[in-house]
Coordinates of C-alpha atoms in Angstrom, one line a residue:
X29 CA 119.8 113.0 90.5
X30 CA 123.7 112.9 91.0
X31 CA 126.7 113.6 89.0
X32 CA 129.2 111.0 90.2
X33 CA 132.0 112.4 88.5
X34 CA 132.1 115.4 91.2
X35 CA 130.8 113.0 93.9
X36 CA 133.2 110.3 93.5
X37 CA 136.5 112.0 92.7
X38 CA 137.7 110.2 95.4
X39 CA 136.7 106.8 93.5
X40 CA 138.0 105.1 90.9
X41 CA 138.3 107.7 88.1
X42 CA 136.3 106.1 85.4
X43 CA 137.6 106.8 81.8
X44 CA 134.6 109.0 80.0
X45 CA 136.6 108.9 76.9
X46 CA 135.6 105.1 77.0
X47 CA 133.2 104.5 73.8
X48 CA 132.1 101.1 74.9
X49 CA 131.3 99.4 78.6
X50 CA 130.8 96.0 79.6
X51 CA 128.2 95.3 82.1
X52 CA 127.3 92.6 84.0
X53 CA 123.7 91.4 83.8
X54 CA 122.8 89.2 87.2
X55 CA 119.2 88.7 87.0
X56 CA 119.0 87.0 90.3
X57 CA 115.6 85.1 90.9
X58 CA 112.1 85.8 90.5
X59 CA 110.8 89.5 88.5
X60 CA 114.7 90.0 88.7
X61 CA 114.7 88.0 85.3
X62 CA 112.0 90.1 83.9
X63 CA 113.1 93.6 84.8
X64 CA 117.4 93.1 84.1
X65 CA 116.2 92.7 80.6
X66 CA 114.3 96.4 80.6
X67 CA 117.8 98.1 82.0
X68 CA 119.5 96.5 79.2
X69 CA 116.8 97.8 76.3
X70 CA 117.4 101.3 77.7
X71 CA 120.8 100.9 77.7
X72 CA 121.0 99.3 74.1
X73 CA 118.4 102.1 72.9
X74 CA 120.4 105.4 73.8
X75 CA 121.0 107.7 71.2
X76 CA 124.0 107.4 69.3
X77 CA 124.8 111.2 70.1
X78 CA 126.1 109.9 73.4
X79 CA 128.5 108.3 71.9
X80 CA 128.2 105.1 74.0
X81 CA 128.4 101.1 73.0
X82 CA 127.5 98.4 75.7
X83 CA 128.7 94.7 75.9
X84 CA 126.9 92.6 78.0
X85 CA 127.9 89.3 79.8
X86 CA 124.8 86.9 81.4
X87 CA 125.8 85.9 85.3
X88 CA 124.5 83.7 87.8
X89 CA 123.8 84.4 91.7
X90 CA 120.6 83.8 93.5
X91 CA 118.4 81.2 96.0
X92 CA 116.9 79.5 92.5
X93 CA 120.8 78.8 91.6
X94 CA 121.4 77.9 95.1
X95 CA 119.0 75.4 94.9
X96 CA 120.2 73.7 91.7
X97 CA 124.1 74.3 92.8
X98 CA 124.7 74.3 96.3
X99 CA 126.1 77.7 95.4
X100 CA 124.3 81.1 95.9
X101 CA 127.7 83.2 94.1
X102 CA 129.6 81.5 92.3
X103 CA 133.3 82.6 92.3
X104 CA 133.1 82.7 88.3
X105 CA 130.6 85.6 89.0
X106 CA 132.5 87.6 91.1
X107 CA 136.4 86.7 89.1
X108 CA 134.3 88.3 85.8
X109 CA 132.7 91.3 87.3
X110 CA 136.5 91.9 89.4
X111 CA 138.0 91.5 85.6
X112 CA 136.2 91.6 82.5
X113 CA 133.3 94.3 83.5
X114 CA 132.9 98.3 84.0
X115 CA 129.5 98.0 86.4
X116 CA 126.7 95.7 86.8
X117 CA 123.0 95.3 87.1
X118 CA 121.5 92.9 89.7
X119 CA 118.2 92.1 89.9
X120 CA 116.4 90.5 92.9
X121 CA 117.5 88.1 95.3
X122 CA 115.0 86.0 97.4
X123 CA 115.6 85.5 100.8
X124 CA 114.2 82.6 103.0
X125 CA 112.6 83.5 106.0
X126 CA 113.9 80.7 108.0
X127 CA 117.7 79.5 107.9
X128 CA 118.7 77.3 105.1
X129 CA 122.1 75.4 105.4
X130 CA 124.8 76.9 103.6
X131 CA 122.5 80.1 102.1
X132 CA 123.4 83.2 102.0
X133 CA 122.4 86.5 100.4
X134 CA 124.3 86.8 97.2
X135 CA 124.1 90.3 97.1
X136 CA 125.1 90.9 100.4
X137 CA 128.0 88.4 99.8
X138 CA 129.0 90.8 96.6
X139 CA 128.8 94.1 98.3
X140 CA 131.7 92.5 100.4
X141 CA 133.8 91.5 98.0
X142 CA 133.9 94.1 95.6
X143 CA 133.8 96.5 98.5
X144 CA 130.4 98.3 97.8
X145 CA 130.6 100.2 100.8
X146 CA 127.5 102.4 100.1
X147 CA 124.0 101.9 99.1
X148 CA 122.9 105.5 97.7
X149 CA 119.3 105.6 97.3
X150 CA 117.8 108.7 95.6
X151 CA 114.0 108.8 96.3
X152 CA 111.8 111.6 94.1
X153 CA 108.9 112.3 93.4
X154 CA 108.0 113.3 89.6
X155 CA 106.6 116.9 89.8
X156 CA 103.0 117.5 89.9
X157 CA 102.3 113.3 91.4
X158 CA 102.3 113.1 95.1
X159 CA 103.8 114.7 97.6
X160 CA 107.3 116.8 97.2
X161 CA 109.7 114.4 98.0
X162 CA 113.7 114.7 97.3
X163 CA 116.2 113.3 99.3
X164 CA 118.5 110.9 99.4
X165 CA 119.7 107.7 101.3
X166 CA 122.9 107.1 101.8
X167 CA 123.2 103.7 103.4
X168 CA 126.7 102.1 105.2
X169 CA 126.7 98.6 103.6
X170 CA 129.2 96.6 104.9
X171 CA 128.8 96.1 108.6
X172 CA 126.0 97.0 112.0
X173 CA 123.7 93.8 112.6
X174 CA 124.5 92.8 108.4
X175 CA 128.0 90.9 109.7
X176 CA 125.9 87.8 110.2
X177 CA 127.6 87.0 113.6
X178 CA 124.7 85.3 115.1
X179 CA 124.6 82.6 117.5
X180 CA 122.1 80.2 119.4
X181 CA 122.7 78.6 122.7
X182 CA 120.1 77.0 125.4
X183 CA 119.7 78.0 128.9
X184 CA 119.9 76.1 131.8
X185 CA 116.1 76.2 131.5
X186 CA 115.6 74.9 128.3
X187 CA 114.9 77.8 126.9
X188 CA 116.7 79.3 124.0
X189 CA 118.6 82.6 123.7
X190 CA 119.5 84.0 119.7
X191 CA 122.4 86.8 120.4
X192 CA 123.5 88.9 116.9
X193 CA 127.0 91.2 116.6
X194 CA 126.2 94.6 115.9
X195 CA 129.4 96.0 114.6
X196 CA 130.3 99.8 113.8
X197 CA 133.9 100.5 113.4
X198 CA 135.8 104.2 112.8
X199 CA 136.7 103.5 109.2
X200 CA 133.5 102.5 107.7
X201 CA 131.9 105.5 109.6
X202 CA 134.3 107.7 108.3
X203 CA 133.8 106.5 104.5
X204 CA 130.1 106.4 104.3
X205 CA 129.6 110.1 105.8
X206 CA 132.7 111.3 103.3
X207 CA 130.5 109.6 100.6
X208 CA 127.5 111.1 101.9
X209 CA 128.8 114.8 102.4
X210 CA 130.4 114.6 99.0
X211 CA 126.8 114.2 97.7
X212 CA 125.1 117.1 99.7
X213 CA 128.0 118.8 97.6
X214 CA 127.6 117.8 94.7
X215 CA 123.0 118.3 95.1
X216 CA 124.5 122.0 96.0
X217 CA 126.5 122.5 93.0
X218 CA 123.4 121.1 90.8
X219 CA 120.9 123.8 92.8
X220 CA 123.7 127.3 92.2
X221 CA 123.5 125.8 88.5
X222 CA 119.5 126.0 88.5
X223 CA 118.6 122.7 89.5
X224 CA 114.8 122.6 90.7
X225 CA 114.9 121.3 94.3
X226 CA 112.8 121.3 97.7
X227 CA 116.1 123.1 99.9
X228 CA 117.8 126.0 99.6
X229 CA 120.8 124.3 100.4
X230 CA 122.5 121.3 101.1
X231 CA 121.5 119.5 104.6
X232 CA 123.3 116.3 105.8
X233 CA 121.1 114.3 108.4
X234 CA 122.7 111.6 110.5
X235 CA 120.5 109.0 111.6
X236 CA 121.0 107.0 114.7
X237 CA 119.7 105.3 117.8
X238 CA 122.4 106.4 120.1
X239 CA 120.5 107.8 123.2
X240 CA 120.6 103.8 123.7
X241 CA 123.4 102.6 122.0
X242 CA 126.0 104.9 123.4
X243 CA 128.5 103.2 122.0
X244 CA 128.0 101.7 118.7
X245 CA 125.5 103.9 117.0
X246 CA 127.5 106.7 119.2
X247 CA 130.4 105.5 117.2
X248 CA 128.6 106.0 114.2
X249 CA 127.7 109.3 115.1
X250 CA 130.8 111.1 116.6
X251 CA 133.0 109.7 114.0
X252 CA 130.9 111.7 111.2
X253 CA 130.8 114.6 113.2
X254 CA 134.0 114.3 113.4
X255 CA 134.9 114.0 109.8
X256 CA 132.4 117.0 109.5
X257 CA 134.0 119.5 112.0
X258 CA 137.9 118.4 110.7
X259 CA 136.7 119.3 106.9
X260 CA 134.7 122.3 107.8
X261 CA 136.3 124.8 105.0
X262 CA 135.4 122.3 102.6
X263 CA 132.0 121.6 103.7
X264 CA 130.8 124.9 105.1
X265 CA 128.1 125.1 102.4
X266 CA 126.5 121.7 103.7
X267 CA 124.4 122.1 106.9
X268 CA 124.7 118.4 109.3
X269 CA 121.6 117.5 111.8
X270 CA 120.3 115.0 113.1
X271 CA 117.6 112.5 114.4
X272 CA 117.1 109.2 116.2
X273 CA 115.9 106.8 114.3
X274 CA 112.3 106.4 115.4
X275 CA 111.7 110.3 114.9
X276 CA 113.4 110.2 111.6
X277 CA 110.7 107.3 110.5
X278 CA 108.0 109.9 111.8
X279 CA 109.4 113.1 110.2
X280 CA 109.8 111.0 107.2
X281 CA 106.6 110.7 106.8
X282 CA 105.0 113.8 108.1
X283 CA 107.1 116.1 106.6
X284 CA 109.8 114.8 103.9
X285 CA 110.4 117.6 101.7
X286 CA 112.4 118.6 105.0
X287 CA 115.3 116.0 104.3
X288 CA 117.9 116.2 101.8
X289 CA 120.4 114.0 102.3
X290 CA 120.4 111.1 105.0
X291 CA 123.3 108.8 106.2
X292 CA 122.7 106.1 108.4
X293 CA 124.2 102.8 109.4
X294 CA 123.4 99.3 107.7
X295 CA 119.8 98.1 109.0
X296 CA 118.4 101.8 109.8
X297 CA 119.5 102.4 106.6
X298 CA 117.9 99.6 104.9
X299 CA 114.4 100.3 106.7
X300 CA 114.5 104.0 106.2
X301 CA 115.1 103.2 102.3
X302 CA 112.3 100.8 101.4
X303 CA 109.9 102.6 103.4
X304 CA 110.8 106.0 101.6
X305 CA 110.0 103.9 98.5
X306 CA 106.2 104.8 100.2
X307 CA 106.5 108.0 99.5
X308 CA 106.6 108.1 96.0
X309 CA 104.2 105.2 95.2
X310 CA 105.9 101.9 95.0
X311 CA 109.1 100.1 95.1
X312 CA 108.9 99.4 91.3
X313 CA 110.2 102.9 91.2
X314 CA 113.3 103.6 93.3
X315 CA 116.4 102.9 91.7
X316 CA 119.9 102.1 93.8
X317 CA 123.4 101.9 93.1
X318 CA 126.1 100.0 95.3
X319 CA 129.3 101.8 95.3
X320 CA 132.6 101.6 96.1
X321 CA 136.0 102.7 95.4
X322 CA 136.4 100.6 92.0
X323 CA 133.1 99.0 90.9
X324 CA 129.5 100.3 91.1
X325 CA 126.3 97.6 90.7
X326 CA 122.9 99.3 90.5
X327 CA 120.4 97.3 91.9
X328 CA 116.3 98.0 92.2
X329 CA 115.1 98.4 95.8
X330 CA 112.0 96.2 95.2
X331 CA 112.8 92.3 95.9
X332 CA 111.6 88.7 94.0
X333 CA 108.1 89.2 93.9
X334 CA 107.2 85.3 93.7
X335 CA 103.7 86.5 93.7
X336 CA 103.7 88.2 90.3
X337 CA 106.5 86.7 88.6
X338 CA 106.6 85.3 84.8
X339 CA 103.0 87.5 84.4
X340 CA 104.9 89.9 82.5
X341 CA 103.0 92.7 85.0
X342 CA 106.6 93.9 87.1
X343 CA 107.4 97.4 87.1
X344 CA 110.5 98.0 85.3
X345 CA 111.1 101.8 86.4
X346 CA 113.3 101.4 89.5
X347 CA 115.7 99.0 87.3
X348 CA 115.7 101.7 84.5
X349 CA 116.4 104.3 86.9
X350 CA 119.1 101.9 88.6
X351 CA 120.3 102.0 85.0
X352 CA 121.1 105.6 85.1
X353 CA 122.2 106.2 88.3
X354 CA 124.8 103.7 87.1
X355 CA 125.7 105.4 84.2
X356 CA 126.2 108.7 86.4
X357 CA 128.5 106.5 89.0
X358 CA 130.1 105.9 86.1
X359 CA 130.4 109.4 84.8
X360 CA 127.9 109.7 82.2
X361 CA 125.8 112.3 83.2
X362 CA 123.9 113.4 80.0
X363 CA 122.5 110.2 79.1
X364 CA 121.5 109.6 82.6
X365 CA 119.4 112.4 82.7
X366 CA 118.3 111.5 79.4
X367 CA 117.2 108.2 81.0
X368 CA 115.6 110.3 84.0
X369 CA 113.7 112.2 81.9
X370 CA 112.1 110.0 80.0
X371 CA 111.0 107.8 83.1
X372 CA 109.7 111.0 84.6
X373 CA 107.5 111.4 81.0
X374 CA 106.2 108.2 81.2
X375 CA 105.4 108.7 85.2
X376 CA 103.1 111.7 84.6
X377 CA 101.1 110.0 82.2
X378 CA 98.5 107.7 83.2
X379 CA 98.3 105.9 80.0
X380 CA 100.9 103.3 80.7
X381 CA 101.8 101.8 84.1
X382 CA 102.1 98.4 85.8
X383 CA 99.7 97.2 88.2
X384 CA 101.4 98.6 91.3
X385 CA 101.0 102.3 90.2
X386 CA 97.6 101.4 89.5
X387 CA 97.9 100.8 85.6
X388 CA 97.1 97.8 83.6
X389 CA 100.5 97.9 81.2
X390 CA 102.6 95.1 80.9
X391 CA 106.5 95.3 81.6
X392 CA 107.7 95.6 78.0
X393 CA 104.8 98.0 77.1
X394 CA 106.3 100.5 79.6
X395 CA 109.6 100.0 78.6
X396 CA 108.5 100.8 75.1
X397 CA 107.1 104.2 76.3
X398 CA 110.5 104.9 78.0
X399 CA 112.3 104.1 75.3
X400 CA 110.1 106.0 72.2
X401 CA 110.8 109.2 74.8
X402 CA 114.3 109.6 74.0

């Protein structure tokens, strides 16, 4: 899907002469604990030809910890993954739809202070299932309406009024399209090599909403442009576009094959992602990977499920795939695309699937299928 050692040469230069990583496992809460355990199977079962070995360390974060600890991320979390760890794996988080005092989202909290700046979000389709689908997502993850600068105050009539902060600054607009143009790059490079892919070439498509907010999301905008038109030479093989937000969600899903890849700021970014997931037949199957300049954490899109949790029935695909787009963050291309292919085996079968592709497997029999494919 992406070869971060071309993509992120401008990140934290990850040692691929390293013959053993340490990854942080963070299971979170809910199908979290059932699917963390798949990514680190696939992991464990690589082929030795790879030349890889992989510690793990067990962490904490989550609302179930919150509610036995007062504490959603422990500091001890965060000091190991800072110190003692390569990347991570994070589960599921669940998120109370009304306020609880002193909660927080423990991966949001992370993403902060590691610096994960950008969610990346690759969404395909497996050839021959579906619809063509291949783009992907590249998601600013530090700042818009996600600052959590909200406030309530009553009116002189009694009446309430709920105001947010929507913050876009120069800096984090800057970074995320680098990150995002750097992989239209790099999905070029893979296509002049013989990659299969929907476009021709690369196409970068900024997604906004500033024919109302001029200035924020207009922020957002110009300063990409920007970025675009100062780097041109270095660029000129990437083509930039594009759309407001409400006609990206229609095009998205009248015509996707037309999109490559898409930058957009925090909460357009988080919608556009999980409804993409649509496309392609369920959120059990879209991986993600937070990055930043020294740490990646690749994370499934799909959340707690409380509904189908300890049944053994959660999909473990977008995990595994998490798993590899990890690996390529890291610079391990070859058994990421190991990983990739074998998913995409198991996909075209109908043998062996979880409920929400419309199967009657369990978790751990589709891991095994994954796994036997290497």
């Amino acid at each position: 899907m992406l070869s971060s050692r071309s993509t992120l040469r401008n990140l934290r230069a990850y040692s691929t002469q390293a013959k053993t990583l340490k990854i942080g496992l963070i299971p979170g809460d809910g199908i979290g604990r059932e699917v963390i355990p798949a990514g680190r199977q696939v992991l464990e079962a690589l082929p030795a030809s790879h030349g890889l070995n992989f510690e793990f360390v067990e962490l904490q974060a989550g609302f179930e910890h919150f509610k036995k600890t007062g504490t959603a991320l422990p500091e001890e979390t965060v000091e190991i993954l800072k110190n003692e760890t390569d990347a991570a794996l994070f589960g599921a988080v669940s998120s109370p739809t009304t306020k609880v005092a002193g909660y927080s989202s423990p991966i949001v909290a992370l993403r902060k202070k590691l610096g994960l700046y950008a969610n990346v979000r690759p969404v395909k389709s497996v050839e021959g299932i579906g619809r063509p689908v291949d783009m992907v997502i590249v998601r600013e993850n530090t700042e818009d309406l996600y600052v959590k600068e909200e406030k309530i105050f009553e009116n002189a009539d009694g009446t309430k009024t709920a105001e947010a902060i929507k913050r876009i600054t120069e800096n984090a607009s800057t970074r995320i399209g680098k990150i995002a143009l750097e992989i239209a790059l790099q999905r070029q490079a893979q296509r002049d090599l013989g990659a299969a892919s929907l476009h021709p070439s690369s196409i970068l498509t900024i997604t906004h909403k500033s024919n109302v907010l001029s200035v924020s999301d207009g922020l957002f905008r110009e300063t990409i442009r920007n970025f675009y038109n100062a780097n041109e030479a270095k660029y000129s093989s990437v083509k930039l576009q594009e759309q407001i937000v409400d006609s990206m969600v229609y095009r998205m899903f009248r015509e996707p094959e037309i999109f490559d890849v898409v930058v957009a700021p925090n909460l357009y970014g988080d919608i556009l992602s999980d409804g993409a997931a649509a496309l392609v037949g369920s959120l059990g199957v879209v991986p993600s990977a937070n990055v930043g300049e020294n740490y990646v954490i690749g994370e499934p899109c799909h959340g707690s499920a409380p509904d189908i949790e300890g049944k053994g029935i959660s999909n473990p695909i977008a995990t595994i795939r998490s798993t590899a787009l990890m690996l390529e963050f890291l610079g391990y291309a070859k058994p990421a695309a190991q990983i990739y292919a074998a998913v995409d085996a198991n996909l075209k079968e109908d043998s062996i699937k979880t409920p929400d592709l419309g199967g009657k497997s369990s978790t751990q029999e589709v891991v095994q299928d994954i796994i036997r494919r290497f």
